[in-house]
C-alpha cells in the first residue's frame, strides 16, 4: 500500500510565510527557509512552497528564495505561483524544486500542463485547484458542486472542480493539490465530500488542503476523503501540533505512513503525552 503523506505548506508573500482565513486576512507566520528546515528535519514527507501573490501581482516566483529553501531541505519540494510557461517551469526545477504547481496558468492555458508533462514527466506537474462550493442560487442554476477559482481565490472561472480535475489529469498532471476555499484557515475540518469526489474521479494522488484543525481531521481526509496526502499550514506554523505528533498518532491508528526516525518517534510520543 502506498504511504500517505504529511505535507507542510509555506504560503509566501513578499518573502515571508503568511496565513489567513478563507484566503484573506493574511498574517505573518515566519521565515520560509527557517520553517522549511524545521519541517524537513521533523519528519515531513514533502513540502509545498506557494508564492500566493505571484499570479495576482503578475510577477514570477521568487526564484532566489526557492533556491535557498530547496538547498536547505532533504525532502521533495513543490513550488508554485506565477508559472506561465515551460521556461518558468524549467527555471524553478533548475532552482531546486522537485515539482511545480500550476493553478491560474493551467486554466488560462491548459496545454501548458501537457507541454510541461511532455518535457519533464507527469511526476513533475502538479495542478492546484482552489474550489468553493456553489451558493444556493448557483446550485439551483447549475446543480450542486464546486467551482474553480483563480488569482488567489479572487475570480470564479465557472469550471466544475471535478470535471477540471479529470481534464488536467488527462492532459498529463501527475498530482492534484485540492484546496477547499470554504475551509481554508478555519480549522473546522477538510471538505471531505469535495476531496472524495475528486479522488474518486482521477487516478493520480490528491492532496487535501484547507481546514485542518486537529489530528482527527487529518485522519478523516486520508480515509473518508480518500486523499493521498494532507496539506497543513496554521496548525504547524502556530505550534498547535508538530509533524512528529501527527505521524505518531496516525501510525498508531494503523494508517500507512513513512515511519519516523527513532529519535523523532520518541520526540513525537513525548509531544502526545
PDB file of C-alpha atoms in Angstrom:
ATOM      1  CA  UNK A   1       0.000   0.000   0.000  1.00  0.00           C
ATOM      2  CA  UNK A   2       1.285   3.459  -0.933  1.00  0.00           C
ATOM      3  CA  UNK A   3       2.196   5.514   2.118  1.00  0.00           C
ATOM      4  CA  UNK A   4       0.077   8.547   2.942  1.00  0.00           C
ATOM      5  CA  UNK A   5       1.957  11.840   3.221  1.00  0.00           C
ATOM      6  CA  UNK A   6       2.002  14.775   5.633  1.00  0.00           C
ATOM      7  CA  UNK A   7       2.939  17.957   3.765  1.00  0.00           C
ATOM      8  CA  UNK A   8       3.529  21.355   5.398  1.00  0.00           C
ATOM      9  CA  UNK A   9       2.597  24.283   3.152  1.00  0.00           C
ATOM     10  CA  UNK A  10       4.551  27.512   3.032  1.00  0.00           C
ATOM     11  CA  UNK A  11       2.338  30.262   1.582  1.00  0.00           C
ATOM     12  CA  UNK A  12       4.722  33.111   0.826  1.00  0.00           C
ATOM     13  CA  UNK A  13       4.079  36.776   0.101  1.00  0.00           C
ATOM     14  CA  UNK A  14       6.836  39.396  -0.055  1.00  0.00           C
ATOM     15  CA  UNK A  15       9.400  36.866   1.118  1.00  0.00           C
ATOM     16  CA  UNK A  16       7.542  35.823   4.294  1.00  0.00           C
ATOM     17  CA  UNK A  17       5.300  32.884   5.161  1.00  0.00           C
ATOM     18  CA  UNK A  18       1.727  34.107   5.674  1.00  0.00           C
ATOM     19  CA  UNK A  19      -1.569  32.550   6.722  1.00  0.00           C
ATOM     20  CA  UNK A  20      -5.141  33.755   6.614  1.00  0.00           C
ATOM     21  CA  UNK A  21      -8.745  32.563   6.718  1.00  0.00           C
ATOM     22  CA  UNK A  22     -10.714  31.900   3.515  1.00  0.00           C
ATOM     23  CA  UNK A  23      -7.785  33.382   1.549  1.00  0.00           C
ATOM     24  CA  UNK A  24      -7.992  36.800   3.279  1.00  0.00           C
ATOM     25  CA  UNK A  25      -6.737  38.469   6.461  1.00  0.00           C
ATOM     26  CA  UNK A  26      -3.153  37.346   5.936  1.00  0.00           C
ATOM     27  CA  UNK A  27      -0.763  37.438   8.882  1.00  0.00           C
ATOM     28  CA  UNK A  28       2.964  36.816   9.157  1.00  0.00           C
ATOM     29  CA  UNK A  29       3.907  33.250  10.113  1.00  0.00           C
ATOM     30  CA  UNK A  30       7.683  33.278   9.835  1.00  0.00           C
ATOM     31  CA  UNK A  31      10.733  32.941   7.612  1.00  0.00           C
ATOM     32  CA  UNK A  32      10.246  30.385   4.802  1.00  0.00           C
ATOM     33  CA  UNK A  33      13.762  28.957   4.870  1.00  0.00           C
ATOM     34  CA  UNK A  34      13.699  28.564   8.653  1.00  0.00           C
ATOM     35  CA  UNK A  35      10.288  26.861   8.590  1.00  0.00           C
ATOM     36  CA  UNK A  36      11.276  24.624   5.683  1.00  0.00           C
ATOM     37  CA  UNK A  37      14.345  23.413   7.594  1.00  0.00           C
ATOM     38  CA  UNK A  38      12.275  22.753  10.708  1.00  0.00           C
ATOM     39  CA  UNK A  39       9.665  20.699   8.867  1.00  0.00           C
ATOM     40  CA  UNK A  40      12.209  18.786   6.824  1.00  0.00           C
ATOM     41  CA  UNK A  41      14.086  17.812   9.988  1.00  0.00           C
ATOM     42  CA  UNK A  42      10.913  16.879  11.869  1.00  0.00           C
ATOM     43  CA  UNK A  43       9.748  14.111   9.563  1.00  0.00           C
ATOM     44  CA  UNK A  44       7.550  15.840   6.975  1.00  0.00           C
ATOM     45  CA  UNK A  45       7.241  13.781   3.810  1.00  0.00           C
ATOM     46  CA  UNK A  46       7.266  16.714   1.400  1.00  0.00           C
ATOM     47  CA  UNK A  47       6.926  20.498   1.338  1.00  0.00           C
ATOM     48  CA  UNK A  48       4.830  22.810  -0.781  1.00  0.00           C
ATOM     49  CA  UNK A  49       6.041  26.352  -1.347  1.00  0.00           C
ATOM     50  CA  UNK A  50       3.433  28.684  -2.907  1.00  0.00           C
ATOM     51  CA  UNK A  51       4.096  32.306  -3.790  1.00  0.00           C
ATOM     52  CA  UNK A  52       0.427  33.181  -3.316  1.00  0.00           C
ATOM     53  CA  UNK A  53       0.633  36.745  -4.634  1.00  0.00           C
ATOM     54  CA  UNK A  54       2.530  35.948  -7.820  1.00  0.00           C
ATOM     55  CA  UNK A  55      -0.440  35.416 -10.164  1.00  0.00           C
ATOM     56  CA  UNK A  56      -2.432  38.313  -8.707  1.00  0.00           C
ATOM     57  CA  UNK A  57       0.506  40.712  -8.917  1.00  0.00           C
ATOM     58  CA  UNK A  58       1.622  39.473 -12.330  1.00  0.00           C
ATOM     59  CA  UNK A  59       5.190  38.593 -11.412  1.00  0.00           C
ATOM     60  CA  UNK A  60       7.297  35.463 -11.317  1.00  0.00           C
ATOM     61  CA  UNK A  61       8.015  33.345  -8.283  1.00  0.00           C
ATOM     62  CA  UNK A  62      10.941  34.481  -6.140  1.00  0.00           C
ATOM     63  CA  UNK A  63      13.494  32.105  -7.624  1.00  0.00           C
ATOM     64  CA  UNK A  64      16.301  33.025  -5.229  1.00  0.00           C
ATOM     65  CA  UNK A  65      14.103  32.237  -2.226  1.00  0.00           C
ATOM     66  CA  UNK A  66      13.137  28.951  -3.861  1.00  0.00           C
ATOM     67  CA  UNK A  67      16.791  28.104  -4.412  1.00  0.00           C
ATOM     68  CA  UNK A  68      17.768  28.852  -0.805  1.00  0.00           C
ATOM     69  CA  UNK A  69      14.799  26.902   0.534  1.00  0.00           C
ATOM     70  CA  UNK A  70      15.437  23.916  -1.710  1.00  0.00           C
ATOM     71  CA  UNK A  71      19.105  23.826  -0.694  1.00  0.00           C
ATOM     72  CA  UNK A  72      18.082  23.717   2.971  1.00  0.00           C
ATOM     73  CA  UNK A  73      15.790  20.682   2.876  1.00  0.00           C
ATOM     74  CA  UNK A  74      16.242  16.979   2.209  1.00  0.00           C
ATOM     75  CA  UNK A  75      12.703  16.043   1.149  1.00  0.00           C
ATOM     76  CA  UNK A  76      10.738  16.542  -2.093  1.00  0.00           C
ATOM     77  CA  UNK A  77       9.666  20.098  -2.670  1.00  0.00           C
ATOM     78  CA  UNK A  78       6.868  21.560  -4.822  1.00  0.00           C
ATOM     79  CA  UNK A  79       6.881  25.194  -5.934  1.00  0.00           C
ATOM     80  CA  UNK A  80       4.016  27.233  -7.373  1.00  0.00           C
ATOM     81  CA  UNK A  81       2.952  30.771  -8.090  1.00  0.00           C
ATOM     82  CA  UNK A  82       3.023  32.790 -11.285  1.00  0.00           C
ATOM     83  CA  UNK A  83       4.331  29.981 -13.519  1.00  0.00           C
ATOM     84  CA  UNK A  84       3.066  30.736 -17.013  1.00  0.00           C
ATOM     85  CA  UNK A  85       5.441  28.941 -19.404  1.00  0.00           C
ATOM     86  CA  UNK A  86       7.643  25.911 -19.905  1.00  0.00           C
ATOM     87  CA  UNK A  87      10.575  28.265 -19.387  1.00  0.00           C
ATOM     88  CA  UNK A  88       9.152  29.194 -15.984  1.00  0.00           C
ATOM     89  CA  UNK A  89       8.869  25.527 -15.070  1.00  0.00           C
ATOM     90  CA  UNK A  90      12.445  24.958 -16.198  1.00  0.00           C
ATOM     91  CA  UNK A  91      13.719  27.855 -14.090  1.00  0.00           C
ATOM     92  CA  UNK A  92      12.102  26.521 -10.913  1.00  0.00           C
ATOM     93  CA  UNK A  93      13.249  22.955 -11.445  1.00  0.00           C
ATOM     94  CA  UNK A  94      16.769  24.226 -12.016  1.00  0.00           C
ATOM     95  CA  UNK A  95      16.469  26.271  -8.816  1.00  0.00           C
ATOM     96  CA  UNK A  96      15.939  23.021  -6.909  1.00  0.00           C
ATOM     97  CA  UNK A  97      12.222  22.253  -6.975  1.00  0.00           C
ATOM     98  CA  UNK A  98      11.199  18.627  -7.474  1.00  0.00           C
ATOM     99  CA  UNK A  99       7.755  19.558  -8.827  1.00  0.00           C
ATOM    100  CA  UNK A 100       5.899  22.659  -9.943  1.00  0.00           C
ATOM    101  CA  UNK A 101       2.316  23.590  -9.157  1.00  0.00           C
ATOM    102  CA  UNK A 102       0.167  25.206 -11.845  1.00  0.00           C
ATOM    103  CA  UNK A 103      -3.094  26.939 -10.989  1.00  0.00           C
ATOM    104  CA  UNK A 104      -4.265  30.107 -12.761  1.00  0.00           C
ATOM    105  CA  UNK A 105      -1.926  29.457 -15.684  1.00  0.00           C
ATOM    106  CA  UNK A 106      -3.393  25.980 -16.229  1.00  0.00           C
ATOM    107  CA  UNK A 107      -6.884  27.472 -16.522  1.00  0.00           C
ATOM    108  CA  UNK A 108      -5.663  30.184 -18.877  1.00  0.00           C
ATOM    109  CA  UNK A 109      -3.556  27.793 -20.977  1.00  0.00           C
ATOM    110  CA  UNK A 110      -4.484  24.128 -20.341  1.00  0.00           C
ATOM    111  CA  UNK A 111      -1.943  22.979 -22.901  1.00  0.00           C
ATOM    112  CA  UNK A 112       0.800  24.200 -20.538  1.00  0.00           C
ATOM    113  CA  UNK A 113       0.028  21.121 -18.431  1.00  0.00           C
ATOM    114  CA  UNK A 114       0.558  18.892 -21.452  1.00  0.00           C
ATOM    115  CA  UNK A 115       3.728  20.679 -22.554  1.00  0.00           C
ATOM    116  CA  UNK A 116       5.178  20.532 -19.043  1.00  0.00           C
ATOM    117  CA  UNK A 117       4.371  16.843 -18.652  1.00  0.00           C
ATOM    118  CA  UNK A 118       5.845  16.037 -22.053  1.00  0.00           C
ATOM    119  CA  UNK A 119       9.056  17.904 -21.315  1.00  0.00           C
ATOM    120  CA  UNK A 120       9.631  16.921 -17.679  1.00  0.00           C
ATOM    121  CA  UNK A 121       7.293  13.989 -16.957  1.00  0.00           C
ATOM    122  CA  UNK A 122       3.920  13.892 -15.220  1.00  0.00           C
ATOM    123  CA  UNK A 123       5.630  13.348 -11.859  1.00  0.00           C
ATOM    124  CA  UNK A 124       6.862  16.959 -12.014  1.00  0.00           C
ATOM    125  CA  UNK A 125       3.494  18.555 -12.801  1.00  0.00           C
ATOM    126  CA  UNK A 126       1.014  19.299 -10.015  1.00  0.00           C
ATOM    127  CA  UNK A 127      -2.215  21.138 -10.793  1.00  0.00           C
ATOM    128  CA  UNK A 128      -3.557  23.150  -7.861  1.00  0.00           C
ATOM    129  CA  UNK A 129      -7.330  23.558  -7.731  1.00  0.00           C
ATOM    130  CA  UNK A 130      -8.894  26.156  -5.430  1.00  0.00           C
ATOM    131  CA  UNK A 131     -12.556  25.163  -5.136  1.00  0.00           C
ATOM    132  CA  UNK A 132     -15.557  26.759  -3.469  1.00  0.00           C
ATOM    133  CA  UNK A 133     -18.993  25.185  -3.017  1.00  0.00           C
ATOM    134  CA  UNK A 134     -21.674  26.851  -5.123  1.00  0.00           C
ATOM    135  CA  UNK A 135     -24.123  29.137  -3.391  1.00  0.00           C
ATOM    136  CA  UNK A 136     -27.811  28.219  -3.250  1.00  0.00           C
ATOM    137  CA  UNK A 137     -28.563  30.346  -6.285  1.00  0.00           C
ATOM    138  CA  UNK A 138     -25.659  28.904  -8.264  1.00  0.00           C
ATOM    139  CA  UNK A 139     -26.636  25.369  -7.293  1.00  0.00           C
ATOM    140  CA  UNK A 140     -30.205  25.951  -8.437  1.00  0.00           C
ATOM    141  CA  UNK A 141     -28.896  27.054 -11.826  1.00  0.00           C
ATOM    142  CA  UNK A 142     -26.088  24.521 -12.314  1.00  0.00           C
ATOM    143  CA  UNK A 143     -26.520  21.794  -9.713  1.00  0.00           C
ATOM    144  CA  UNK A 144     -24.643  21.122  -6.506  1.00  0.00           C
ATOM    145  CA  UNK A 145     -20.890  21.107  -6.691  1.00  0.00           C
ATOM    146  CA  UNK A 146     -17.775  23.239  -6.504  1.00  0.00           C
ATOM    147  CA  UNK A 147     -16.398  25.901  -8.826  1.00  0.00           C
ATOM    148  CA  UNK A 148     -12.732  26.508  -9.603  1.00  0.00           C
ATOM    149  CA  UNK A 149     -11.315  29.887  -8.571  1.00  0.00           C
ATOM    150  CA  UNK A 150      -8.073  31.511  -9.733  1.00  0.00           C
ATOM    151  CA  UNK A 151      -5.936  34.579  -8.996  1.00  0.00           C
ATOM    152  CA  UNK A 152      -5.641  33.765  -5.310  1.00  0.00           C
ATOM    153  CA  UNK A 153      -9.345  32.960  -4.988  1.00  0.00           C
ATOM    154  CA  UNK A 154     -10.439  36.275  -6.490  1.00  0.00           C
ATOM    155  CA  UNK A 155     -12.014  35.042  -9.734  1.00  0.00           C
ATOM    156  CA  UNK A 156     -14.612  32.323 -10.335  1.00  0.00           C
ATOM    157  CA  UNK A 157     -13.813  30.539 -13.598  1.00  0.00           C
ATOM    158  CA  UNK A 158     -17.178  28.769 -13.771  1.00  0.00           C
ATOM    159  CA  UNK A 159     -15.332  25.471 -14.203  1.00  0.00           C
ATOM    160  CA  UNK A 160     -16.609  22.492 -12.238  1.00  0.00           C
ATOM    161  CA  UNK A 161     -13.831  21.315  -9.909  1.00  0.00           C
ATOM    162  CA  UNK A 162     -14.326  17.586 -10.505  1.00  0.00           C
ATOM    163  CA  UNK A 163     -14.547  17.974 -14.282  1.00  0.00           C
ATOM    164  CA  UNK A 164     -11.469  20.217 -14.283  1.00  0.00           C
ATOM    165  CA  UNK A 165      -9.504  17.650 -12.273  1.00  0.00           C
ATOM    166  CA  UNK A 166     -10.373  14.963 -14.824  1.00  0.00           C
ATOM    167  CA  UNK A 167      -9.334  17.226 -17.670  1.00  0.00           C
ATOM    168  CA  UNK A 168      -5.921  18.208 -16.324  1.00  0.00           C
ATOM    169  CA  UNK A 169      -5.080  14.612 -15.416  1.00  0.00           C
ATOM    170  CA  UNK A 170      -5.952  13.703 -18.990  1.00  0.00           C
ATOM    171  CA  UNK A 171      -3.505  16.396 -20.108  1.00  0.00           C
ATOM    172  CA  UNK A 172      -0.713  14.887 -18.027  1.00  0.00           C
ATOM    173  CA  UNK A 173      -0.915  16.236 -14.472  1.00  0.00           C
ATOM    174  CA  UNK A 174       0.613  13.725 -12.073  1.00  0.00           C
ATOM    175  CA  UNK A 175      -0.992  15.079  -8.914  1.00  0.00           C
ATOM    176  CA  UNK A 176      -3.847  17.332  -7.773  1.00  0.00           C
ATOM    177  CA  UNK A 177      -3.453  19.826  -4.930  1.00  0.00           C
ATOM    178  CA  UNK A 178      -7.060  20.416  -3.909  1.00  0.00           C
ATOM    179  CA  UNK A 179      -7.876  23.334  -1.615  1.00  0.00           C
ATOM    180  CA  UNK A 180     -11.317  23.965  -0.160  1.00  0.00           C
ATOM    181  CA  UNK A 181     -11.666  27.732  -0.093  1.00  0.00           C
ATOM    182  CA  UNK A 182     -14.587  27.364   2.306  1.00  0.00           C
ATOM    183  CA  UNK A 183     -12.370  25.545   4.785  1.00  0.00           C
ATOM    184  CA  UNK A 184      -9.091  27.397   4.252  1.00  0.00           C
ATOM    185  CA  UNK A 185      -7.644  28.529   7.577  1.00  0.00           C
ATOM    186  CA  UNK A 186     -10.849  27.810   9.515  1.00  0.00           C
ATOM    187  CA  UNK A 187      -9.557  24.684  11.298  1.00  0.00           C
ATOM    188  CA  UNK A 188     -13.110  23.297  11.007  1.00  0.00           C
ATOM    189  CA  UNK A 189     -12.079  20.234   9.005  1.00  0.00           C
ATOM    190  CA  UNK A 190     -11.370  19.392   5.388  1.00  0.00           C
ATOM    191  CA  UNK A 191     -14.227  19.322   2.862  1.00  0.00           C
ATOM    192  CA  UNK A 192     -14.451  15.532   2.759  1.00  0.00           C
ATOM    193  CA  UNK A 193     -17.162  15.490   0.093  1.00  0.00           C
ATOM    194  CA  UNK A 194     -15.049  17.624  -2.240  1.00  0.00           C
ATOM    195  CA  UNK A 195     -11.879  15.646  -1.602  1.00  0.00           C
ATOM    196  CA  UNK A 196     -13.605  12.297  -2.062  1.00  0.00           C
ATOM    197  CA  UNK A 197     -15.372  13.423  -5.252  1.00  0.00           C
ATOM    198  CA  UNK A 198     -12.098  14.447  -6.879  1.00  0.00           C
ATOM    199  CA  UNK A 199     -10.118  11.470  -5.558  1.00  0.00           C
ATOM    200  CA  UNK A 200     -12.701   9.075  -6.978  1.00  0.00           C
ATOM    201  CA  UNK A 201     -12.696  10.890 -10.332  1.00  0.00           C
ATOM    202  CA  UNK A 202      -8.957  10.685 -11.069  1.00  0.00           C
ATOM    203  CA  UNK A 203      -6.240   8.045 -10.922  1.00  0.00           C
ATOM    204  CA  UNK A 204      -3.469  10.264  -9.579  1.00  0.00           C
ATOM    205  CA  UNK A 205      -2.755  11.291  -5.970  1.00  0.00           C
ATOM    206  CA  UNK A 206      -4.948  14.020  -4.484  1.00  0.00           C
ATOM    207  CA  UNK A 207      -3.564  16.269  -1.736  1.00  0.00           C
ATOM    208  CA  UNK A 208      -6.289  17.528   0.625  1.00  0.00           C
ATOM    209  CA  UNK A 209      -5.915  21.152   1.689  1.00  0.00           C
ATOM    210  CA  UNK A 210      -7.950  23.687   3.644  1.00  0.00           C
ATOM    211  CA  UNK A 211      -9.451  23.322   7.102  1.00  0.00           C
ATOM    212  CA  UNK A 212      -7.337  21.019   9.275  1.00  0.00           C
ATOM    213  CA  UNK A 213      -7.976  21.766  12.951  1.00  0.00           C
ATOM    214  CA  UNK A 214      -6.893  18.570  14.681  1.00  0.00           C
ATOM    215  CA  UNK A 215      -5.425  15.143  14.024  1.00  0.00           C
ATOM    216  CA  UNK A 216      -8.892  13.636  13.607  1.00  0.00           C
ATOM    217  CA  UNK A 217      -9.467  15.944  10.631  1.00  0.00           C
ATOM    218  CA  UNK A 218      -6.235  14.744   9.041  1.00  0.00           C
ATOM    219  CA  UNK A 219      -7.155  11.100   9.599  1.00  0.00           C
ATOM    220  CA  UNK A 220     -10.602  11.707   8.070  1.00  0.00           C
ATOM    221  CA  UNK A 221      -9.111  13.294   4.955  1.00  0.00           C
ATOM    222  CA  UNK A 222      -6.784  10.333   4.447  1.00  0.00           C
ATOM    223  CA  UNK A 223      -9.524   7.742   4.999  1.00  0.00           C
ATOM    224  CA  UNK A 224     -13.052   9.051   4.357  1.00  0.00           C
ATOM    225  CA  UNK A 225     -11.785  11.708   1.959  1.00  0.00           C
ATOM    226  CA  UNK A 226      -9.563   9.175   0.160  1.00  0.00           C
ATOM    227  CA  UNK A 227      -6.762  11.704  -0.109  1.00  0.00           C
ATOM    228  CA  UNK A 228      -3.206  10.517  -0.681  1.00  0.00           C
ATOM    229  CA  UNK A 229      -1.781  13.342   1.410  1.00  0.00           C
ATOM    230  CA  UNK A 230      -2.809  16.085   3.807  1.00  0.00           C
ATOM    231  CA  UNK A 231      -1.527  19.630   3.458  1.00  0.00           C
ATOM    232  CA  UNK A 232      -1.100  21.607   6.689  1.00  0.00           C
ATOM    233  CA  UNK A 233      -0.291  25.215   7.494  1.00  0.00           C
ATOM    234  CA  UNK A 234      -1.797  27.010  10.513  1.00  0.00           C
ATOM    235  CA  UNK A 235      -1.660  24.004  12.843  1.00  0.00           C
ATOM    236  CA  UNK A 236       2.069  23.673  12.285  1.00  0.00           C
ATOM    237  CA  UNK A 237       3.032  27.349  11.913  1.00  0.00           C
ATOM    238  CA  UNK A 238       1.235  28.229  15.157  1.00  0.00           C
ATOM    239  CA  UNK A 239       2.763  25.301  17.052  1.00  0.00           C
ATOM    240  CA  UNK A 240      -0.615  23.690  17.823  1.00  0.00           C
ATOM    241  CA  UNK A 241       0.707  20.378  16.505  1.00  0.00           C
ATOM    242  CA  UNK A 242       4.013  19.031  15.269  1.00  0.00           C
ATOM    243  CA  UNK A 243       4.712  16.725  12.361  1.00  0.00           C
ATOM    244  CA  UNK A 244       6.066  14.181  14.847  1.00  0.00           C
ATOM    245  CA  UNK A 245       2.914  14.210  16.957  1.00  0.00           C
ATOM    246  CA  UNK A 246       0.675  13.894  13.897  1.00  0.00           C
ATOM    247  CA  UNK A 247       2.573  10.990  12.384  1.00  0.00           C
ATOM    248  CA  UNK A 248       2.913   9.184  15.700  1.00  0.00           C
ATOM    249  CA  UNK A 249      -0.854   9.385  16.217  1.00  0.00           C
ATOM    250  CA  UNK A 250      -1.734   8.343  12.654  1.00  0.00           C
ATOM    251  CA  UNK A 251       0.719   5.443  12.718  1.00  0.00           C
ATOM    252  CA  UNK A 252      -0.884   4.251  15.965  1.00  0.00           C
ATOM    253  CA  UNK A 253      -4.251   4.252  14.138  1.00  0.00           C
ATOM    254  CA  UNK A 254      -2.805   1.934  11.525  1.00  0.00           C
ATOM    255  CA  UNK A 255      -2.594   4.415   8.661  1.00  0.00           C
ATOM    256  CA  UNK A 256       0.174   3.661   6.177  1.00  0.00           C
ATOM    257  CA  UNK A 257       2.771   6.409   6.607  1.00  0.00           C
ATOM    258  CA  UNK A 258       6.513   6.609   6.227  1.00  0.00           C
ATOM    259  CA  UNK A 259       7.843   5.773   9.710  1.00  0.00           C
ATOM    260  CA  UNK A 260       9.603   8.401  11.751  1.00  0.00           C
ATOM    261  CA  UNK A 261      13.273   8.046  12.568  1.00  0.00           C
ATOM    262  CA  UNK A 262      13.701   6.534  16.072  1.00  0.00           C
ATOM    263  CA  UNK A 263      14.728   9.857  17.661  1.00  0.00           C
ATOM    264  CA  UNK A 264      11.804  11.686  16.067  1.00  0.00           C
ATOM    265  CA  UNK A 265       9.367   8.947  17.037  1.00  0.00           C
ATOM    266  CA  UNK A 266      10.458   9.280  20.655  1.00  0.00           C
ATOM    267  CA  UNK A 267      10.002  13.034  20.488  1.00  0.00           C
ATOM    268  CA  UNK A 268       6.555  12.525  18.992  1.00  0.00           C
ATOM    269  CA  UNK A 269       5.497  10.297  21.864  1.00  0.00           C
ATOM    270  CA  UNK A 270       6.653  12.921  24.299  1.00  0.00           C
ATOM    271  CA  UNK A 271       4.660  15.566  22.434  1.00  0.00           C
ATOM    272  CA  UNK A 272       1.485  13.437  22.647  1.00  0.00           C
ATOM    273  CA  UNK A 273       1.691  12.748  26.366  1.00  0.00           C
TER     274      UNK A 273
END
